[in-house]
mmCIF file of N, CA and C in Angstrom:
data_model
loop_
_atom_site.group_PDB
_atom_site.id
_atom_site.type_symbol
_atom_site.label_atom_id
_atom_site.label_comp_id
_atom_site.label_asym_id
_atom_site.label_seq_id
_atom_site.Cartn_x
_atom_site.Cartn_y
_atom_site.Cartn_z
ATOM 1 N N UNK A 392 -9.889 11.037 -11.035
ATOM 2 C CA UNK A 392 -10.108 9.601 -11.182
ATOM 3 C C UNK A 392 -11.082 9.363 -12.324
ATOM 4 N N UNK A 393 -10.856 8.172 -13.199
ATOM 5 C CA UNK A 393 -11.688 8.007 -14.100
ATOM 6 C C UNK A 393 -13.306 7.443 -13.843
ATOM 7 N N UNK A 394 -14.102 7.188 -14.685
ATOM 8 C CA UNK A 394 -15.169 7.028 -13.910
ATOM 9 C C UNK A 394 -15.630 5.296 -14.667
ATOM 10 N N UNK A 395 -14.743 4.659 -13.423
ATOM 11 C CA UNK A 395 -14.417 3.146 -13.021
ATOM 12 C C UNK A 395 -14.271 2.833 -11.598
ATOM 13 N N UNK A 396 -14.808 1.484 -11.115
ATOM 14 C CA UNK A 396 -14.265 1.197 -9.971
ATOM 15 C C UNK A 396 -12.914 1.314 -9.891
ATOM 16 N N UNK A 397 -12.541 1.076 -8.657
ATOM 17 C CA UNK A 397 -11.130 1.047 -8.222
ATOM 18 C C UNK A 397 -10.810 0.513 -6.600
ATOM 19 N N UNK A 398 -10.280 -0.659 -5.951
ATOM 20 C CA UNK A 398 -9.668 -0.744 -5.211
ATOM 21 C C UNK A 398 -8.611 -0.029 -4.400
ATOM 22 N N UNK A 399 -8.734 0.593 -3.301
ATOM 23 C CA UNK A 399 -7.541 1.610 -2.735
ATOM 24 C C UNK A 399 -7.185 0.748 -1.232
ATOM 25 N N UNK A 400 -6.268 -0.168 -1.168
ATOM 26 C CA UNK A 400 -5.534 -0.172 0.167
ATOM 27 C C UNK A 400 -4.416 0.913 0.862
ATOM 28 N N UNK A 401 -5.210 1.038 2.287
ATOM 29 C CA UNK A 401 -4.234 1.936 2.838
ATOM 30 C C UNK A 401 -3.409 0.734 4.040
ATOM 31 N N UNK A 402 -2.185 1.042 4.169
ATOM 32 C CA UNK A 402 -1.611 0.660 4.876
ATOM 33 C C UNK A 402 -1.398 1.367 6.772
ATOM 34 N N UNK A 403 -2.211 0.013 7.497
ATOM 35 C CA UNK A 403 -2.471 0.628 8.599
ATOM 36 C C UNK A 403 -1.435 -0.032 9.920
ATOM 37 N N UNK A 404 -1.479 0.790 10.839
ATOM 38 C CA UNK A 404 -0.972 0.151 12.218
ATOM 39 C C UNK A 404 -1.712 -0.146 13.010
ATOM 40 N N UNK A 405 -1.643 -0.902 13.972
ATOM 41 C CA UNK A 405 -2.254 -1.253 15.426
ATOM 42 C C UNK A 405 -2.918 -0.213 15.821
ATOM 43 N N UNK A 406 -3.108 0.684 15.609
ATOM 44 C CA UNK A 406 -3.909 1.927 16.062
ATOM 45 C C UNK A 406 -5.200 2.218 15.129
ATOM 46 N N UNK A 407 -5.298 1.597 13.950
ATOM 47 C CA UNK A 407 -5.977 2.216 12.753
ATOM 48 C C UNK A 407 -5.880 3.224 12.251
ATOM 49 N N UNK A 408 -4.378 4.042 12.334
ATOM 50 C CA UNK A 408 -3.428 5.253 11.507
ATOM 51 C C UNK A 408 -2.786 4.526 9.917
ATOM 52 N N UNK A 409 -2.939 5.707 9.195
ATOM 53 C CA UNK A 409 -2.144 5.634 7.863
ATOM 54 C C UNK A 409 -0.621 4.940 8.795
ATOM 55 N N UNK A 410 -0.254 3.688 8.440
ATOM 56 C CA UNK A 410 1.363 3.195 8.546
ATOM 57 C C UNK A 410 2.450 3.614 7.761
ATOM 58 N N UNK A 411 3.500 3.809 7.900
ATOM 59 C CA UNK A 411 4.560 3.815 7.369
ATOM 60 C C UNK A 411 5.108 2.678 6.710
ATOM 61 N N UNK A 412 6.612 2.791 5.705
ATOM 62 C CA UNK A 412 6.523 2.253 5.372
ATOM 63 C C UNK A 412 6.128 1.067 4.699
ATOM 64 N N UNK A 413 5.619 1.054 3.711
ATOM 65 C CA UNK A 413 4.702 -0.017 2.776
ATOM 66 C C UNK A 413 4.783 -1.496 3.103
ATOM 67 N N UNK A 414 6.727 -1.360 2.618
ATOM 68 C CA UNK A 414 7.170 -2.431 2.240
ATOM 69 C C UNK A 414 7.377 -3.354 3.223
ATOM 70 N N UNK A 415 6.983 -2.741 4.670
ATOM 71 C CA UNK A 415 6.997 -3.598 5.984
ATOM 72 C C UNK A 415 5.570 -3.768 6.511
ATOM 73 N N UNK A 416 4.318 -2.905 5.652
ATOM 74 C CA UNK A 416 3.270 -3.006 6.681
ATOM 75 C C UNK A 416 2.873 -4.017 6.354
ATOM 76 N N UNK A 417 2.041 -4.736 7.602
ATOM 77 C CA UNK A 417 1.567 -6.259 7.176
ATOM 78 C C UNK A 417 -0.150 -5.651 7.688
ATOM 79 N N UNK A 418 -0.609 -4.485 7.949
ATOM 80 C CA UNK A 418 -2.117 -4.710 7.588
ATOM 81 C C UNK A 418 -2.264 -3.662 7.084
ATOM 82 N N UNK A 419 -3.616 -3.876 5.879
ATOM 83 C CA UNK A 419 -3.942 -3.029 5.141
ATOM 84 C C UNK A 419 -5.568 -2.918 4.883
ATOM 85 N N UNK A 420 -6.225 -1.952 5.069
ATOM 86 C CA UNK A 420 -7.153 -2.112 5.260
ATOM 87 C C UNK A 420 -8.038 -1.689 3.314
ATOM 88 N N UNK A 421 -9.104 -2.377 3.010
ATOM 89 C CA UNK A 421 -9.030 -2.374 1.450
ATOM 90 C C UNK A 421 -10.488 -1.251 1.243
ATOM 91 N N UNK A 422 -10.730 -0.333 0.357
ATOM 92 C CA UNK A 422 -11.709 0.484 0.066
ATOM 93 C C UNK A 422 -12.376 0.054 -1.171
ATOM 94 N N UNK A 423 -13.600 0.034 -1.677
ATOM 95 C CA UNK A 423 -14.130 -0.308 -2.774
ATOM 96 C C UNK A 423 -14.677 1.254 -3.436
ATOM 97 N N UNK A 424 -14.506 1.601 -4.475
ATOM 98 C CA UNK A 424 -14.611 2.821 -4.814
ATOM 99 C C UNK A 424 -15.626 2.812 -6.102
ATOM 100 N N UNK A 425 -16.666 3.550 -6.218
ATOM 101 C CA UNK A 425 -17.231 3.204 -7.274
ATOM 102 C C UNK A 425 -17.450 4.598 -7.931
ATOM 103 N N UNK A 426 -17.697 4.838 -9.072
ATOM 104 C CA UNK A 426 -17.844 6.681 -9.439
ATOM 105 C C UNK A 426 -19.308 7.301 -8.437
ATOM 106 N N UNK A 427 -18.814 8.346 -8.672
ATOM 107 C CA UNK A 427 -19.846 9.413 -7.655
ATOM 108 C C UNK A 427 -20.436 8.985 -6.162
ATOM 109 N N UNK A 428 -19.771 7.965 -5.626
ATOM 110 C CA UNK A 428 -20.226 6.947 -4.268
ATOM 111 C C UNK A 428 -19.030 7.301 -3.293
ATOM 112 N N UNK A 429 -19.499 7.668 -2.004
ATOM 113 C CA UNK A 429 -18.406 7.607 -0.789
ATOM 114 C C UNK A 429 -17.919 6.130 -1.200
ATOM 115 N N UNK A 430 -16.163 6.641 -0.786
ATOM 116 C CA UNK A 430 -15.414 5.213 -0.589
ATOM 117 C C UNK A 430 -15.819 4.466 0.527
ATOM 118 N N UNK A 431 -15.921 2.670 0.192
ATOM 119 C CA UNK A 431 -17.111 1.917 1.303
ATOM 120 C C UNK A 431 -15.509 0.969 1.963
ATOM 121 N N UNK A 432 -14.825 0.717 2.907
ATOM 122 C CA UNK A 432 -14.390 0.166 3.785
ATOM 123 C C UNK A 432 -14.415 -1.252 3.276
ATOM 124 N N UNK A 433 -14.129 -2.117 2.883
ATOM 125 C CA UNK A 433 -14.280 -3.561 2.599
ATOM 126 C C UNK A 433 -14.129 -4.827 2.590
ATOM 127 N N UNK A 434 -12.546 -4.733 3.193
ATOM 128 C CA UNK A 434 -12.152 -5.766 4.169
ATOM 129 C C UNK A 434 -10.563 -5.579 4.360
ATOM 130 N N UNK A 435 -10.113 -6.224 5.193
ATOM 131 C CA UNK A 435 -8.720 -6.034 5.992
ATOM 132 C C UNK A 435 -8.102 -6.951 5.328
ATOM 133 N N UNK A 436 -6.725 -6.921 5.026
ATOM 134 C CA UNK A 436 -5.289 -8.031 4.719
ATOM 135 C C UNK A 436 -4.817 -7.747 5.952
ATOM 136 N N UNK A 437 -4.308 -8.828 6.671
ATOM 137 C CA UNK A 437 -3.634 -9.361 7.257
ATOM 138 C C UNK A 437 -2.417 -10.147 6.855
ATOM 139 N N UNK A 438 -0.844 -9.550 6.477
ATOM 140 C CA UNK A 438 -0.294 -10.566 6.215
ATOM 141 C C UNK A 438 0.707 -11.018 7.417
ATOM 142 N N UNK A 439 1.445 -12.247 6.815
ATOM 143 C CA UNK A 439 2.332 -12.917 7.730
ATOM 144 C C UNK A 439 3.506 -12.442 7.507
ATOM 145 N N UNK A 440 4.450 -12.311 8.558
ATOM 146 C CA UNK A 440 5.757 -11.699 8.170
ATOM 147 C C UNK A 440 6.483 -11.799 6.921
ATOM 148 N N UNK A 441 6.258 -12.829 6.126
ATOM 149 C CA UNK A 441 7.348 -13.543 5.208
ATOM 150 C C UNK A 441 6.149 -12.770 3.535
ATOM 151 N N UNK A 442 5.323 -11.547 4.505
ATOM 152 C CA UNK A 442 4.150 -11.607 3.002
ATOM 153 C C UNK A 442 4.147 -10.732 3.199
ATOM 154 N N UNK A 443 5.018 -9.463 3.982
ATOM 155 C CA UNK A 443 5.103 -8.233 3.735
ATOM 156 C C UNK A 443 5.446 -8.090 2.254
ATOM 157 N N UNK A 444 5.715 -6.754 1.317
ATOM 158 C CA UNK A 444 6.195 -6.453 0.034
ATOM 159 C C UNK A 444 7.559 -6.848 -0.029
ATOM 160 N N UNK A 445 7.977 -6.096 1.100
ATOM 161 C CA UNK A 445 9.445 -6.066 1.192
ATOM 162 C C UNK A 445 10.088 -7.140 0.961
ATOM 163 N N UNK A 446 9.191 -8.790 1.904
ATOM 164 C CA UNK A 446 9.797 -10.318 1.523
ATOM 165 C C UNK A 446 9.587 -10.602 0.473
ATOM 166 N N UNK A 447 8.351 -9.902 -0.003
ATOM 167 C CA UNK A 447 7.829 -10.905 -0.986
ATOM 168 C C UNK A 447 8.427 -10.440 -2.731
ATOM 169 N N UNK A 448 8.798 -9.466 -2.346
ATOM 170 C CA UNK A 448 9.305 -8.666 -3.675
ATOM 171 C C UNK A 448 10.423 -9.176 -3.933
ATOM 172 N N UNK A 449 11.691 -9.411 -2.659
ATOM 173 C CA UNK A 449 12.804 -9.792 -3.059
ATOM 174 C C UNK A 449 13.004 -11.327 -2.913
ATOM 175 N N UNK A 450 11.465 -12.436 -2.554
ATOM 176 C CA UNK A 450 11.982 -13.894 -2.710
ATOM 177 C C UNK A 450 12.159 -13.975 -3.782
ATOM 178 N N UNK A 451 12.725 -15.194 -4.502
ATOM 179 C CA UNK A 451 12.763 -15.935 -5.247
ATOM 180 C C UNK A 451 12.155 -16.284 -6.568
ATOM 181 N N UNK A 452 10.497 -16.306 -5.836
ATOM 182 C CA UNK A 452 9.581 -16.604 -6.878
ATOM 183 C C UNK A 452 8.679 -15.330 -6.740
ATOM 184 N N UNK A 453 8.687 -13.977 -6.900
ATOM 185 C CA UNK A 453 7.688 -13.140 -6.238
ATOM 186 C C UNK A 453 6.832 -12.894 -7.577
ATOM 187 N N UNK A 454 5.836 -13.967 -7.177
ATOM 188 C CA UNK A 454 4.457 -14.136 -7.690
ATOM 189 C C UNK A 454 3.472 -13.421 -7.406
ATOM 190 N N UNK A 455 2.244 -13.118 -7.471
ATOM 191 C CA UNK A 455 1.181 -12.636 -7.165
ATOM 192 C C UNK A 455 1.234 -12.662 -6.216
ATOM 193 N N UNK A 456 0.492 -11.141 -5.484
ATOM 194 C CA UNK A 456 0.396 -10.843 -3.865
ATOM 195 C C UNK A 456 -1.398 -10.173 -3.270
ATOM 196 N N UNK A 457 -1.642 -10.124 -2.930
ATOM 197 C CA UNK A 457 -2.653 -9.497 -2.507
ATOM 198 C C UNK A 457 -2.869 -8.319 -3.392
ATOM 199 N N UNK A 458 -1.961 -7.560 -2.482
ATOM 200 C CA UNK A 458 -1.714 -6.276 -2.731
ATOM 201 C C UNK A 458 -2.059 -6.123 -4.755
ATOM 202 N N UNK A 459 -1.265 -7.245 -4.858
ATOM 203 C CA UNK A 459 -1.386 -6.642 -7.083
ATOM 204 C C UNK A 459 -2.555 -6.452 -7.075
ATOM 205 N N UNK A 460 -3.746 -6.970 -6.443
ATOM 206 C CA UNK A 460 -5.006 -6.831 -6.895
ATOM 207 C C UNK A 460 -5.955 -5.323 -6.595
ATOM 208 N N UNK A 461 -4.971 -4.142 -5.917
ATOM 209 C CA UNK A 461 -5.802 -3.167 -5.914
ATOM 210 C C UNK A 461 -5.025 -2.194 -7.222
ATOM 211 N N UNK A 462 -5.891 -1.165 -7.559
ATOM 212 C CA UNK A 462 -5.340 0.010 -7.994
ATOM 213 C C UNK A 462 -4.396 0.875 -7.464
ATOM 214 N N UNK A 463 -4.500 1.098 -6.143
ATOM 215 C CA UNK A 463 -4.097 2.304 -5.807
ATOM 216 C C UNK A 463 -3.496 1.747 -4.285
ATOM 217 N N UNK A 464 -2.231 2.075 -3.933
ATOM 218 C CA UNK A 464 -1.537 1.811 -2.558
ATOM 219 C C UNK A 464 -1.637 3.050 -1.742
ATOM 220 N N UNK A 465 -1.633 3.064 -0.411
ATOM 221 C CA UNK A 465 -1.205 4.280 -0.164
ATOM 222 C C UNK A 465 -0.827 3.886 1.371
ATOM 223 N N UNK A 466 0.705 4.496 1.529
ATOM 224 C CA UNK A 466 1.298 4.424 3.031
ATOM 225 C C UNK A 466 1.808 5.642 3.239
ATOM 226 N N UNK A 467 2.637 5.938 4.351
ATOM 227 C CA UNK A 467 2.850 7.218 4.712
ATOM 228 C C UNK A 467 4.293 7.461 4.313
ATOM 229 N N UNK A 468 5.150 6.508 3.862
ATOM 230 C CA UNK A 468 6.427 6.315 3.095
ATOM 231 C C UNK A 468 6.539 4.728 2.625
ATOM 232 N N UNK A 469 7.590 4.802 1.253
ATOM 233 C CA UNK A 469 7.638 4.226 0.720
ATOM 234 C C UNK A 469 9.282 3.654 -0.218
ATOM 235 N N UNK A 470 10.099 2.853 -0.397
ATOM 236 C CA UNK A 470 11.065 3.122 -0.669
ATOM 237 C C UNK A 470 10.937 2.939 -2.206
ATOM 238 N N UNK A 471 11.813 3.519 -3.272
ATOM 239 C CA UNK A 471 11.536 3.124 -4.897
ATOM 240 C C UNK A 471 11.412 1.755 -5.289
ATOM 241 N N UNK A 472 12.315 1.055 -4.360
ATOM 242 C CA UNK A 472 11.837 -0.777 -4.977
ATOM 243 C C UNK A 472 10.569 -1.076 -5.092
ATOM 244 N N UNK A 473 9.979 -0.835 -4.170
ATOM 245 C CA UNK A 473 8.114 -1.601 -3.763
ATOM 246 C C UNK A 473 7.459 -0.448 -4.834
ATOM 247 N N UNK A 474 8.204 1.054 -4.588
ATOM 248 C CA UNK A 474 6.498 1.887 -6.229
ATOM 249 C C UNK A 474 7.139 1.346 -6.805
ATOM 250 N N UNK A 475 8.272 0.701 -7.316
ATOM 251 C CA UNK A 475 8.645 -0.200 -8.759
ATOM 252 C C UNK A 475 8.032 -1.310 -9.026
ATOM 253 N N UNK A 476 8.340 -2.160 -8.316
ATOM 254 C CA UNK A 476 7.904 -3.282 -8.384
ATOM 255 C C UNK A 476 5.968 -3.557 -8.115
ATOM 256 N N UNK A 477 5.624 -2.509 -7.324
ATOM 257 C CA UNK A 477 4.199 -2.513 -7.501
ATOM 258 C C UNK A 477 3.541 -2.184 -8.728
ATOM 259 N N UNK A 478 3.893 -1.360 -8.999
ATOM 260 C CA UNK A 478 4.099 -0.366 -10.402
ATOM 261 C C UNK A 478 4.087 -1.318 -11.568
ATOM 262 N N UNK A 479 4.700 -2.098 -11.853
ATOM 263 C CA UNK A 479 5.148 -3.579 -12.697
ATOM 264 C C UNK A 479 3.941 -4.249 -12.771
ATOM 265 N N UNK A 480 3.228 -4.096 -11.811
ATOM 266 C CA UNK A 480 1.977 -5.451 -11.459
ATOM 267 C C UNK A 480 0.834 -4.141 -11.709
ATOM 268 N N UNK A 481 0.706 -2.654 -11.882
ATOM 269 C CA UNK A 481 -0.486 -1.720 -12.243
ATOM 270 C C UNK A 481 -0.500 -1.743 -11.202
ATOM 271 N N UNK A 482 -0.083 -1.402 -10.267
ATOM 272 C CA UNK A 482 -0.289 -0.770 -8.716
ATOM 273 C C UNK A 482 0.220 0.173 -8.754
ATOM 274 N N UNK A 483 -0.452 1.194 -8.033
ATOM 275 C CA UNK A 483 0.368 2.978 -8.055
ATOM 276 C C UNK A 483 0.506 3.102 -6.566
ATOM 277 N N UNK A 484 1.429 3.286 -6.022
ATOM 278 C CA UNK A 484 2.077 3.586 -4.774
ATOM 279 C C UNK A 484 2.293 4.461 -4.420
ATOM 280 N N UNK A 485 1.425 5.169 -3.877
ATOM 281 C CA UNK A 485 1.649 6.911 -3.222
ATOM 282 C C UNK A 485 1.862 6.961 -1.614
ATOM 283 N N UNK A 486 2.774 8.127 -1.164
ATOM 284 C CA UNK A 486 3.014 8.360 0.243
ATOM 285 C C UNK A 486 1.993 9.509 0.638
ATOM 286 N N UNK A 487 1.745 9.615 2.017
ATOM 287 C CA UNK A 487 0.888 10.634 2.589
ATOM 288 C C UNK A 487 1.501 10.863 4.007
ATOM 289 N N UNK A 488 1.065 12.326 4.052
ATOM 290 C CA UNK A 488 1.229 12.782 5.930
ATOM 291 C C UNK A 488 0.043 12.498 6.099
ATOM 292 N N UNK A 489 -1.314 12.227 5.578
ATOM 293 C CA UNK A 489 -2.351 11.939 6.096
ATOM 294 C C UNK A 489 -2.677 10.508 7.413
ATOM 295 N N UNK A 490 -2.717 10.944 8.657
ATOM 296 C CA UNK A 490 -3.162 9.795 9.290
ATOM 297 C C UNK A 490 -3.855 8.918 9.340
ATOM 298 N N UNK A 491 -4.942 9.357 9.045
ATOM 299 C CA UNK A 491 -6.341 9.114 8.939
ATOM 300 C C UNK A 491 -6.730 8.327 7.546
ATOM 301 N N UNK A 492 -6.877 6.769 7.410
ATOM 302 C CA UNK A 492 -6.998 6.250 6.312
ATOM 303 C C UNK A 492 -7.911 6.705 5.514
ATOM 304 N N UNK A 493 -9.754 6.920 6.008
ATOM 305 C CA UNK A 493 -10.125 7.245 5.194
ATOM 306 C C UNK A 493 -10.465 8.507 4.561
ATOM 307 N N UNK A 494 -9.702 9.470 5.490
ATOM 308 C CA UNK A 494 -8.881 10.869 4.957
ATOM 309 C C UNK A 494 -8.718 10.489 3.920
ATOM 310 N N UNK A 495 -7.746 9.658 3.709
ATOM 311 C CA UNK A 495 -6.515 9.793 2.630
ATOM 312 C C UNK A 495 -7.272 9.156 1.375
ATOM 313 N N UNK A 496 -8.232 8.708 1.630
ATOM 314 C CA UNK A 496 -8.586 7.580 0.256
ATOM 315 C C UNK A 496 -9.518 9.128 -0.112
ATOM 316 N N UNK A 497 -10.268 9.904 0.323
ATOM 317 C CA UNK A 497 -10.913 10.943 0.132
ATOM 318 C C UNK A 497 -10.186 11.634 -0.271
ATOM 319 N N UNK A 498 -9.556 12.229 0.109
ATOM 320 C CA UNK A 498 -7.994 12.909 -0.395
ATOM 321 C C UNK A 498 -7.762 12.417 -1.432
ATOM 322 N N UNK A 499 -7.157 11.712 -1.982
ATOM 323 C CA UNK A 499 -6.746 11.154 -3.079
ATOM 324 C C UNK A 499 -8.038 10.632 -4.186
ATOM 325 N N UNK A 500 -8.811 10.711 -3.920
ATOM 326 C CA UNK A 500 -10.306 11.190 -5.067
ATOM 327 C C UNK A 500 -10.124 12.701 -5.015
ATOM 328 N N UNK A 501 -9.908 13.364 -4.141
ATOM 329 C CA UNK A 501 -10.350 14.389 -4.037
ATOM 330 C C UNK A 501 -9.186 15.463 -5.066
ATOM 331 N N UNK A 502 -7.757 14.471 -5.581
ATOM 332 C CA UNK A 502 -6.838 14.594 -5.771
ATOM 333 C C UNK A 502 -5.971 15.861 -5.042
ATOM 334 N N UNK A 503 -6.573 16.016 -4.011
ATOM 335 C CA UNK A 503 -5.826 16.632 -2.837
ATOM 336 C C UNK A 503 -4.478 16.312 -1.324
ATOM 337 N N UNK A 504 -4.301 15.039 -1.958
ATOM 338 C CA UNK A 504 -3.432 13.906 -0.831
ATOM 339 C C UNK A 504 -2.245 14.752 -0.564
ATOM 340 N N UNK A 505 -2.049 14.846 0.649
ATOM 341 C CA UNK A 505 -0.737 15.334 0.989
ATOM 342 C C UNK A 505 0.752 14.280 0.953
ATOM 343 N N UNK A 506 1.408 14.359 0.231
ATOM 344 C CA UNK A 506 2.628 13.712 0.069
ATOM 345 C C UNK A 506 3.137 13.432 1.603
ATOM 346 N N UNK A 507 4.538 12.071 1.407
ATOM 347 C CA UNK A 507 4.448 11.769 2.321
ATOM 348 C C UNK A 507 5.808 12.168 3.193
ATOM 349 N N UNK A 508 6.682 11.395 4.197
ATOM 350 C CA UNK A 508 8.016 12.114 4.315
ATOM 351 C C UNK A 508 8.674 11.068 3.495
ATOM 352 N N UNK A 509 10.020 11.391 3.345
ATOM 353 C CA UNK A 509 11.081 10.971 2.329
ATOM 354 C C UNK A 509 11.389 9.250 3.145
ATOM 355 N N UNK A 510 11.454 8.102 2.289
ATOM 356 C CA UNK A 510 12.051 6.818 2.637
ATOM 357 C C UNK A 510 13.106 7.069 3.402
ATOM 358 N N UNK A 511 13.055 6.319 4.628
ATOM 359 C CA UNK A 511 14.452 6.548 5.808
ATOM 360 C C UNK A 511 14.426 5.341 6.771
ATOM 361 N N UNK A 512 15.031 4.670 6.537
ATOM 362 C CA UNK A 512 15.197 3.859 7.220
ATOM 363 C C UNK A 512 16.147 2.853 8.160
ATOM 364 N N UNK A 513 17.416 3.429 8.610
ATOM 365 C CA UNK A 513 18.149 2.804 8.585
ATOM 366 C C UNK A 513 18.356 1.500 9.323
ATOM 367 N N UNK A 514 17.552 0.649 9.320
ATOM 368 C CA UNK A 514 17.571 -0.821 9.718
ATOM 369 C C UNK A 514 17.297 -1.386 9.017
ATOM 370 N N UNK A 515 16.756 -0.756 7.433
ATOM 371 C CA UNK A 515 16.370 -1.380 6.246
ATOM 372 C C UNK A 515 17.284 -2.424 5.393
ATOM 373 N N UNK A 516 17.243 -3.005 5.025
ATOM 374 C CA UNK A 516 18.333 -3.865 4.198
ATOM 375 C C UNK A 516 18.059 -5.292 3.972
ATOM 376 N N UNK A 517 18.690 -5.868 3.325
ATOM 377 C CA UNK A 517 18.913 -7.472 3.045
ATOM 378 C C UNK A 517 19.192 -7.555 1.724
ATOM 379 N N UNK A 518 19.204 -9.021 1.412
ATOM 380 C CA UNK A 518 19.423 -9.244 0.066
ATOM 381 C C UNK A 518 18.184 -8.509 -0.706
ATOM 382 N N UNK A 519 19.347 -8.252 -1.989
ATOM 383 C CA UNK A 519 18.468 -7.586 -3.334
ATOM 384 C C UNK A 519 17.577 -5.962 -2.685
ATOM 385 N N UNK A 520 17.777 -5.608 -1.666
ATOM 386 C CA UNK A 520 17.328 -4.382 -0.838
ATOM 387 C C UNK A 520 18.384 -3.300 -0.769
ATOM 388 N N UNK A 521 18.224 -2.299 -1.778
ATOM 389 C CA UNK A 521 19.294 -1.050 -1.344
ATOM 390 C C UNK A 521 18.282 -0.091 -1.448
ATOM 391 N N UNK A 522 19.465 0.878 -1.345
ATOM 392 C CA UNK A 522 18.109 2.198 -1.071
ATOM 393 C C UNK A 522 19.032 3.247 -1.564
ATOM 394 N N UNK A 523 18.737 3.853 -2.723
ATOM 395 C CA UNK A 523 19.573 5.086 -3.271
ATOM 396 C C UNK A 523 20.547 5.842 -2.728
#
């Protein structure tokens, strides 16, 4: 990592585990990262169904989201639309087997992150939504 702040949301579940899939998680919990400083915890997104990635990527008008405003994504899978389209806005979208959020944000300074399992989803779909 360069030696700059950086924003890292991990995408979490009801449990406070690394979540799956990105493009459906609706909480994410946000890290403030500064050089040579433990990553500090900093506040939670909460979105509404219709403000997951997944809606918001394929409405209409998909404008600015929360999410554009960190550096660094990280869920436990991910499908190529959302690292694309995040990617577009300077968001880097990485998968992890890591459970443990702030594992993973350590991990990934640590540039040690364990990759994640392969996009699978089969209930996935809708308009403008395919999957290789």
């Amino acid at each position: 990592m360069s030696g700059m702040r950086r924003l890292v949301a991990v995408a979490i579940d009801r449990h406070g585990k690394v979540a799956g899939h990105a493009g459906r998680a609706h909480h994410w919990q946000v890290y403030d990262i500064w050089p040579g400083e433990a990553p500090e915890s900093v506040y939670r997104l909460a979105l509404d169904e219709q403000a997951c990635l997944h809606e918001w990527h394929v409405s209409t008008r998909p404008e600015r989201h929360p999410l554009h405003a960190v550096d660094v994504a990280i869920a436990a899978s991910a499908g190529d639309g959302v690292v694309r389209r995040l990617g577009e806005r300077g968001v880097t979208l990485l998968t992890t087997a890591e459970s443990d959020p702030e594992h993973a944000v350590k991990a990934w300074l640590a540039g040690s992150l364990r990759p994640g399992l392969p996009h699978e989803e089969p209930g996935c779909g809708g308009e403008g939504h395919r999957h290789p």
